[in-house]
């Protein structure tokens, strides 16, 4: 039996249950929820195995004492129902390069893992308190998040989703993934920018009467219910490699808001066989600059080819700093490499030439960081570049560059064949409130 786990804000607020942390999203003091203590698994405590089984064992201590504890195995089986394969690309002495492919879910990006697990959790929490209106998951999206959340919550009883996206500013395939659902998913194109969408969502949560009437909930990437299952794919991959070779793995993670990479830091702290962690970013260098200077200077995002990483104020840095202490502590956990658009293009072409594989622009940042490693750091280590999305999601960038067509994987092709439905609204809270 694990001791009861409570959750606390990075800014020190009161202890809450797992259910409250998941339904609340952000803590009332503006901080992010983290477990009160991090459990630790000794060597051999988690056998290598199937992804849902590893996830269940890894996450058990985080669910101890929660009403969800007995449902964790069913949640893992329900949410983590697609493969997360580790694909060996190159051998280099007793080291080499593998790619962790996280894009085999319904919307072909790693966000499917967190979104599906969060939906499985919220559906069970909402189901435990029946009656009243459904809880409304309100999301603003610049592209990938909204599709993963809509897919994950589609037809979940007791829950509905309202997705806001900037009209005319998301790619055609992204727009299709936001608007092909119907049923309990409402898609609204906002006449404005992504910042307008985010502002309206913030105003909706701040309007206490409106928030209470519609039981508004957030599903954005700072939700602890999205982070926890992400630690599980690092456990699954590193345990499998360790069982086969006796060797630990080092990960290079394409990074924007630091949700994916922070989950890797957690997995290592939990005792998984993980050595180094390198963050690969695009031209948004807030994290690199912090590691270099110790100064945290958030700034507006600049647009890049790896658009899902266009973040100037990576919010999960608050969790990493709370865990690591100061800048020196953060430096001891991670390194960071910034990759320009020109280098992303060159890397996509180079990797296609080497292996005949088309990767997405986000994944290219991690592959470039691997190529840049000094030879003595490459030899003898098992490096894993994390592939965060399928290249077919970014067809308008990848196809002209490589001169090929990249067919969408089957799950994505199914979505693209569905009809698209959405309404367009002005960029105001009043217009949103009318649609709720
Ligand atoms: C969201 C996203 C990222 C960035 O992940 P973070 O958790 O925000 O660091 C990278 N690649 C793709 C394809 C994404 O959708």
PDB file of C-alpha atoms in Angstrom, residues 215-405:
ATOM      1  CA  UNK A 215     -19.032  23.963 -14.657  1.00  0.00           C
ATOM      2  CA  UNK A 216     -16.121  25.259 -16.724  1.00  0.00           C
ATOM      3  CA  UNK A 217     -12.937  23.163 -16.602  1.00  0.00           C
ATOM      4  CA  UNK A 218      -9.617  23.549 -18.356  1.00  0.00           C
ATOM      5  CA  UNK A 219      -7.666  20.844 -20.169  1.00  0.00           C
ATOM      6  CA  UNK A 220      -4.534  22.805 -20.993  1.00  0.00           C
ATOM      7  CA  UNK A 221      -1.066  21.359 -20.773  1.00  0.00           C
ATOM      8  CA  UNK A 222      -0.382  22.481 -17.217  1.00  0.00           C
ATOM      9  CA  UNK A 223      -3.039  20.042 -15.917  1.00  0.00           C
ATOM     10  CA  UNK A 224      -1.341  17.435 -13.726  1.00  0.00           C
ATOM     11  CA  UNK A 225      -3.659  14.828 -15.285  1.00  0.00           C
ATOM     12  CA  UNK A 226      -1.869  15.342 -18.597  1.00  0.00           C
ATOM     13  CA  UNK A 227       1.667  15.294 -17.178  1.00  0.00           C
ATOM     14  CA  UNK A 228       1.450  12.071 -15.179  1.00  0.00           C
ATOM     15  CA  UNK A 229       0.780   9.694 -18.102  1.00  0.00           C
ATOM     16  CA  UNK A 230       3.579  11.367 -20.077  1.00  0.00           C
ATOM     17  CA  UNK A 231       6.079  10.184 -17.447  1.00  0.00           C
ATOM     18  CA  UNK A 232       4.835   6.667 -18.225  1.00  0.00           C
ATOM     19  CA  UNK A 233       6.122   6.564 -21.829  1.00  0.00           C
ATOM     20  CA  UNK A 234       9.601   7.507 -20.621  1.00  0.00           C
ATOM     21  CA  UNK A 235       9.372   4.714 -18.048  1.00  0.00           C
ATOM     22  CA  UNK A 236       8.099   2.248 -20.657  1.00  0.00           C
ATOM     23  CA  UNK A 237      10.868   3.060 -23.176  1.00  0.00           C
ATOM     24  CA  UNK A 238      13.779   3.252 -20.721  1.00  0.00           C
ATOM     25  CA  UNK A 239      12.738   0.064 -18.894  1.00  0.00           C
ATOM     26  CA  UNK A 240      12.390  -1.857 -22.168  1.00  0.00           C
ATOM     27  CA  UNK A 241      15.854  -0.789 -23.344  1.00  0.00           C
ATOM     28  CA  UNK A 242      17.344  -1.520 -19.926  1.00  0.00           C
ATOM     29  CA  UNK A 243      15.773  -4.979 -19.804  1.00  0.00           C
ATOM     30  CA  UNK A 244      17.219  -5.770 -23.249  1.00  0.00           C
ATOM     31  CA  UNK A 245      20.728  -4.318 -22.801  1.00  0.00           C
ATOM     32  CA  UNK A 246      21.358  -3.398 -19.157  1.00  0.00           C
ATOM     33  CA  UNK A 247      21.891   0.194 -20.344  1.00  0.00           C
ATOM     34  CA  UNK A 248      20.193   3.459 -19.351  1.00  0.00           C
ATOM     35  CA  UNK A 249      18.775   5.871 -21.975  1.00  0.00           C
ATOM     36  CA  UNK A 250      19.276   9.610 -22.524  1.00  0.00           C
ATOM     37  CA  UNK A 251      16.433  11.618 -24.049  1.00  0.00           C
ATOM     38  CA  UNK A 252      16.326  14.642 -26.364  1.00  0.00           C
ATOM     39  CA  UNK A 253      12.875  16.222 -26.162  1.00  0.00           C
ATOM     40  CA  UNK A 254      11.415  18.848 -28.550  1.00  0.00           C
ATOM     41  CA  UNK A 255      10.227  21.512 -26.118  1.00  0.00           C
ATOM     42  CA  UNK A 256       7.785  24.413 -26.089  1.00  0.00           C
ATOM     43  CA  UNK A 257       5.796  24.698 -22.889  1.00  0.00           C
ATOM     44  CA  UNK A 258       8.033  22.058 -21.234  1.00  0.00           C
ATOM     45  CA  UNK A 259       5.193  19.659 -20.442  1.00  0.00           C
ATOM     46  CA  UNK A 260       6.632  16.699 -22.321  1.00  0.00           C
ATOM     47  CA  UNK A 261      10.228  17.212 -21.149  1.00  0.00           C
ATOM     48  CA  UNK A 262       9.251  17.881 -17.544  1.00  0.00           C
ATOM     49  CA  UNK A 263       7.522  14.508 -17.464  1.00  0.00           C
ATOM     50  CA  UNK A 264      10.897  12.990 -18.445  1.00  0.00           C
ATOM     51  CA  UNK A 265      12.560  14.736 -15.483  1.00  0.00           C
ATOM     52  CA  UNK A 266       9.879  13.236 -13.229  1.00  0.00           C
ATOM     53  CA  UNK A 267      10.435   9.763 -14.691  1.00  0.00           C
ATOM     54  CA  UNK A 268      14.155   9.993 -13.875  1.00  0.00           C
ATOM     55  CA  UNK A 269      13.404  11.202 -10.321  1.00  0.00           C
ATOM     56  CA  UNK A 270      11.052   8.244  -9.896  1.00  0.00           C
ATOM     57  CA  UNK A 271      14.050   5.982 -10.437  1.00  0.00           C
ATOM     58  CA  UNK A 272      13.720   5.068 -14.111  1.00  0.00           C
ATOM     59  CA  UNK A 273      16.981   4.189 -15.965  1.00  0.00           C
ATOM     60  CA  UNK A 274      17.409   7.628 -17.556  1.00  0.00           C
ATOM     61  CA  UNK A 275      20.735   9.487 -17.788  1.00  0.00           C
ATOM     62  CA  UNK A 276      20.807  12.820 -19.588  1.00  0.00           C
ATOM     63  CA  UNK A 277      17.898  14.984 -20.732  1.00  0.00           C
ATOM     64  CA  UNK A 278      18.380  17.596 -23.459  1.00  0.00           C
ATOM     65  CA  UNK A 279      15.660  20.091 -24.371  1.00  0.00           C
ATOM     66  CA  UNK A 280      15.541  20.956 -28.074  1.00  0.00           C
ATOM     67  CA  UNK A 281      13.752  24.235 -28.764  1.00  0.00           C
ATOM     68  CA  UNK A 282      13.117  26.310 -31.879  1.00  0.00           C
ATOM     69  CA  UNK A 283      14.135  29.981 -32.141  1.00  0.00           C
ATOM     70  CA  UNK A 284      12.228  30.772 -28.922  1.00  0.00           C
ATOM     71  CA  UNK A 285      15.174  30.815 -26.512  1.00  0.00           C
ATOM     72  CA  UNK A 286      13.702  31.723 -23.114  1.00  0.00           C
ATOM     73  CA  UNK A 287      14.921  28.411 -21.630  1.00  0.00           C
ATOM     74  CA  UNK A 288      18.420  28.474 -23.198  1.00  0.00           C
ATOM     75  CA  UNK A 289      18.889  32.048 -21.995  1.00  0.00           C
ATOM     76  CA  UNK A 290      17.850  31.071 -18.474  1.00  0.00           C
ATOM     77  CA  UNK A 291      20.357  28.209 -18.411  1.00  0.00           C
ATOM     78  CA  UNK A 292      23.090  30.533 -19.706  1.00  0.00           C
ATOM     79  CA  UNK A 293      22.422  33.573 -17.509  1.00  0.00           C
ATOM     80  CA  UNK A 294      20.223  32.424 -14.616  1.00  0.00           C
ATOM     81  CA  UNK A 295      17.712  35.156 -15.562  1.00  0.00           C
ATOM     82  CA  UNK A 296      14.120  34.170 -16.295  1.00  0.00           C
ATOM     83  CA  UNK A 297      12.953  36.582 -19.011  1.00  0.00           C
ATOM     84  CA  UNK A 298       9.687  35.496 -20.677  1.00  0.00           C
ATOM     85  CA  UNK A 299       8.921  37.326 -23.922  1.00  0.00           C
ATOM     86  CA  UNK A 300       6.411  37.199 -26.805  1.00  0.00           C
ATOM     87  CA  UNK A 301       6.742  34.073 -28.942  1.00  0.00           C
ATOM     88  CA  UNK A 302       8.255  34.253 -32.426  1.00  0.00           C
ATOM     89  CA  UNK A 303       6.682  32.193 -35.230  1.00  0.00           C
ATOM     90  CA  UNK A 304       8.720  29.208 -36.485  1.00  0.00           C
ATOM     91  CA  UNK A 305       8.314  26.064 -38.597  1.00  0.00           C
ATOM     92  CA  UNK A 306       7.958  24.048 -35.370  1.00  0.00           C
ATOM     93  CA  UNK A 307       4.852  26.052 -34.515  1.00  0.00           C
ATOM     94  CA  UNK A 308       3.604  23.868 -31.643  1.00  0.00           C
ATOM     95  CA  UNK A 309       6.771  24.958 -29.803  1.00  0.00           C
ATOM     96  CA  UNK A 310       6.273  28.702 -30.362  1.00  0.00           C
ATOM     97  CA  UNK A 311       6.223  29.565 -26.667  1.00  0.00           C
ATOM     98  CA  UNK A 312       7.944  32.582 -25.126  1.00  0.00           C
ATOM     99  CA  UNK A 313       6.858  31.907 -21.548  1.00  0.00           C
ATOM    100  CA  UNK A 314       7.085  28.125 -20.981  1.00  0.00           C
ATOM    101  CA  UNK A 315       4.722  27.651 -18.060  1.00  0.00           C
ATOM    102  CA  UNK A 316       5.998  24.279 -16.844  1.00  0.00           C
ATOM    103  CA  UNK A 317       9.342  25.930 -16.035  1.00  0.00           C
ATOM    104  CA  UNK A 318       7.652  26.848 -12.760  1.00  0.00           C
ATOM    105  CA  UNK A 319       7.475  23.122 -11.925  1.00  0.00           C
ATOM    106  CA  UNK A 320      11.087  22.479 -12.949  1.00  0.00           C
ATOM    107  CA  UNK A 321      12.348  25.404 -10.886  1.00  0.00           C
ATOM    108  CA  UNK A 322      10.278  24.297  -7.896  1.00  0.00           C
ATOM    109  CA  UNK A 323      11.805  20.809  -8.179  1.00  0.00           C
ATOM    110  CA  UNK A 324      15.409  21.835  -8.894  1.00  0.00           C
ATOM    111  CA  UNK A 325      15.738  24.921  -6.691  1.00  0.00           C
ATOM    112  CA  UNK A 326      17.798  27.550  -8.516  1.00  0.00           C
ATOM    113  CA  UNK A 327      19.336  27.989 -11.979  1.00  0.00           C
ATOM    114  CA  UNK A 328      22.287  25.777 -11.001  1.00  0.00           C
ATOM    115  CA  UNK A 329      19.833  23.083  -9.959  1.00  0.00           C
ATOM    116  CA  UNK A 330      17.986  23.341 -13.277  1.00  0.00           C
ATOM    117  CA  UNK A 331      21.326  23.116 -15.130  1.00  0.00           C
ATOM    118  CA  UNK A 332      22.054  19.902 -13.270  1.00  0.00           C
ATOM    119  CA  UNK A 333      18.775  18.417 -14.580  1.00  0.00           C
ATOM    120  CA  UNK A 334      18.761  19.462 -18.242  1.00  0.00           C
ATOM    121  CA  UNK A 335      20.717  20.998 -21.107  1.00  0.00           C
ATOM    122  CA  UNK A 336      19.074  22.971 -23.923  1.00  0.00           C
ATOM    123  CA  UNK A 337      19.796  23.499 -27.625  1.00  0.00           C
ATOM    124  CA  UNK A 338      18.018  26.084 -29.786  1.00  0.00           C
ATOM    125  CA  UNK A 339      17.454  25.243 -33.476  1.00  0.00           C
ATOM    126  CA  UNK A 340      16.689  27.823 -36.196  1.00  0.00           C
ATOM    127  CA  UNK A 341      14.196  27.351 -39.035  1.00  0.00           C
ATOM    128  CA  UNK A 342      17.052  27.016 -41.546  1.00  0.00           C
ATOM    129  CA  UNK A 343      18.554  24.194 -39.537  1.00  0.00           C
ATOM    130  CA  UNK A 344      15.140  22.523 -39.150  1.00  0.00           C
ATOM    131  CA  UNK A 345      14.800  22.523 -42.958  1.00  0.00           C
ATOM    132  CA  UNK A 346      18.334  21.198 -43.477  1.00  0.00           C
ATOM    133  CA  UNK A 347      17.793  18.485 -40.843  1.00  0.00           C
ATOM    134  CA  UNK A 348      14.536  17.277 -42.411  1.00  0.00           C
ATOM    135  CA  UNK A 349      16.329  16.933 -45.759  1.00  0.00           C
ATOM    136  CA  UNK A 350      19.433  15.318 -44.218  1.00  0.00           C
ATOM    137  CA  UNK A 351      17.494  12.757 -42.179  1.00  0.00           C
ATOM    138  CA  UNK A 352      15.398  11.836 -45.209  1.00  0.00           C
ATOM    139  CA  UNK A 353      18.626  11.301 -47.169  1.00  0.00           C
ATOM    140  CA  UNK A 354      20.156   9.144 -44.393  1.00  0.00           C
ATOM    141  CA  UNK A 355      17.215   6.897 -43.576  1.00  0.00           C
ATOM    142  CA  UNK A 356      14.414   7.615 -46.063  1.00  0.00           C
ATOM    143  CA  UNK A 357      12.146   8.758 -43.220  1.00  0.00           C
ATOM    144  CA  UNK A 358      10.139  12.017 -43.207  1.00  0.00           C
ATOM    145  CA  UNK A 359       9.973  13.490 -39.697  1.00  0.00           C
ATOM    146  CA  UNK A 360       7.966  16.498 -38.503  1.00  0.00           C
ATOM    147  CA  UNK A 361       9.655  19.902 -37.949  1.00  0.00           C
ATOM    148  CA  UNK A 362       9.447  19.515 -34.130  1.00  0.00           C
ATOM    149  CA  UNK A 363      11.138  16.123 -34.202  1.00  0.00           C
ATOM    150  CA  UNK A 364      13.849  17.623 -36.430  1.00  0.00           C
ATOM    151  CA  UNK A 365      15.009  19.868 -33.568  1.00  0.00           C
ATOM    152  CA  UNK A 366      15.785  16.790 -31.439  1.00  0.00           C
ATOM    153  CA  UNK A 367      17.533  14.962 -34.306  1.00  0.00           C
ATOM    154  CA  UNK A 368      19.700  18.015 -34.919  1.00  0.00           C
ATOM    155  CA  UNK A 369      20.638  18.186 -31.225  1.00  0.00           C
ATOM    156  CA  UNK A 370      21.771  14.541 -31.453  1.00  0.00           C
ATOM    157  CA  UNK A 371      23.931  15.218 -34.543  1.00  0.00           C
ATOM    158  CA  UNK A 372      25.580  18.132 -32.713  1.00  0.00           C
ATOM    159  CA  UNK A 373      26.679  16.042 -29.726  1.00  0.00           C
ATOM    160  CA  UNK A 374      30.461  15.639 -29.383  1.00  0.00           C
ATOM    161  CA  UNK A 375      31.539  12.149 -30.528  1.00  0.00           C
ATOM    162  CA  UNK A 376      32.573  11.080 -27.029  1.00  0.00           C
ATOM    163  CA  UNK A 377      29.073  11.821 -25.742  1.00  0.00           C
ATOM    164  CA  UNK A 378      27.421   9.886 -28.552  1.00  0.00           C
ATOM    165  CA  UNK A 379      29.567   6.746 -28.157  1.00  0.00           C
ATOM    166  CA  UNK A 380      28.516   4.397 -25.437  1.00  0.00           C
ATOM    167  CA  UNK A 381      25.193   6.093 -24.698  1.00  0.00           C
ATOM    168  CA  UNK A 382      21.744   5.123 -25.892  1.00  0.00           C
ATOM    169  CA  UNK A 383      20.252   8.397 -27.124  1.00  0.00           C
ATOM    170  CA  UNK A 384      16.537   8.684 -27.799  1.00  0.00           C
ATOM    171  CA  UNK A 385      15.151  11.526 -29.928  1.00  0.00           C
ATOM    172  CA  UNK A 386      11.470  12.024 -29.122  1.00  0.00           C
ATOM    173  CA  UNK A 387       9.183  12.237 -32.188  1.00  0.00           C
ATOM    174  CA  UNK A 388       6.276  14.427 -31.070  1.00  0.00           C
ATOM    175  CA  UNK A 389       4.104  14.412 -34.211  1.00  0.00           C
ATOM    176  CA  UNK A 390       3.698  12.607 -37.532  1.00  0.00           C
ATOM    177  CA  UNK A 391       5.137  14.430 -40.551  1.00  0.00           C
ATOM    178  CA  UNK A 392       1.752  14.239 -42.329  1.00  0.00           C
ATOM    179  CA  UNK A 393       0.346  16.798 -39.852  1.00  0.00           C
ATOM    180  CA  UNK A 394       2.817  19.289 -41.267  1.00  0.00           C
ATOM    181  CA  UNK A 395       2.450  18.294 -44.924  1.00  0.00           C
ATOM    182  CA  UNK A 396       2.634  21.880 -46.192  1.00  0.00           C
ATOM    183  CA  UNK A 397       6.178  22.207 -44.762  1.00  0.00           C
ATOM    184  CA  UNK A 398       7.542  18.692 -45.199  1.00  0.00           C
ATOM    185  CA  UNK A 399       6.212  17.706 -48.642  1.00  0.00           C
ATOM    186  CA  UNK A 400       7.647  20.568 -50.748  1.00  0.00           C
ATOM    187  CA  UNK A 401      10.967  20.339 -48.894  1.00  0.00           C
ATOM    188  CA  UNK A 402      11.430  16.604 -49.524  1.00  0.00           C
ATOM    189  CA  UNK A 403       9.596  16.501 -52.873  1.00  0.00           C
ATOM    190  CA  UNK A 404       7.396  13.609 -51.742  1.00  0.00           C
ATOM    191  CA  UNK A 405       3.854  13.121 -50.492  1.00  0.00           C
TER     192      UNK A 405
END
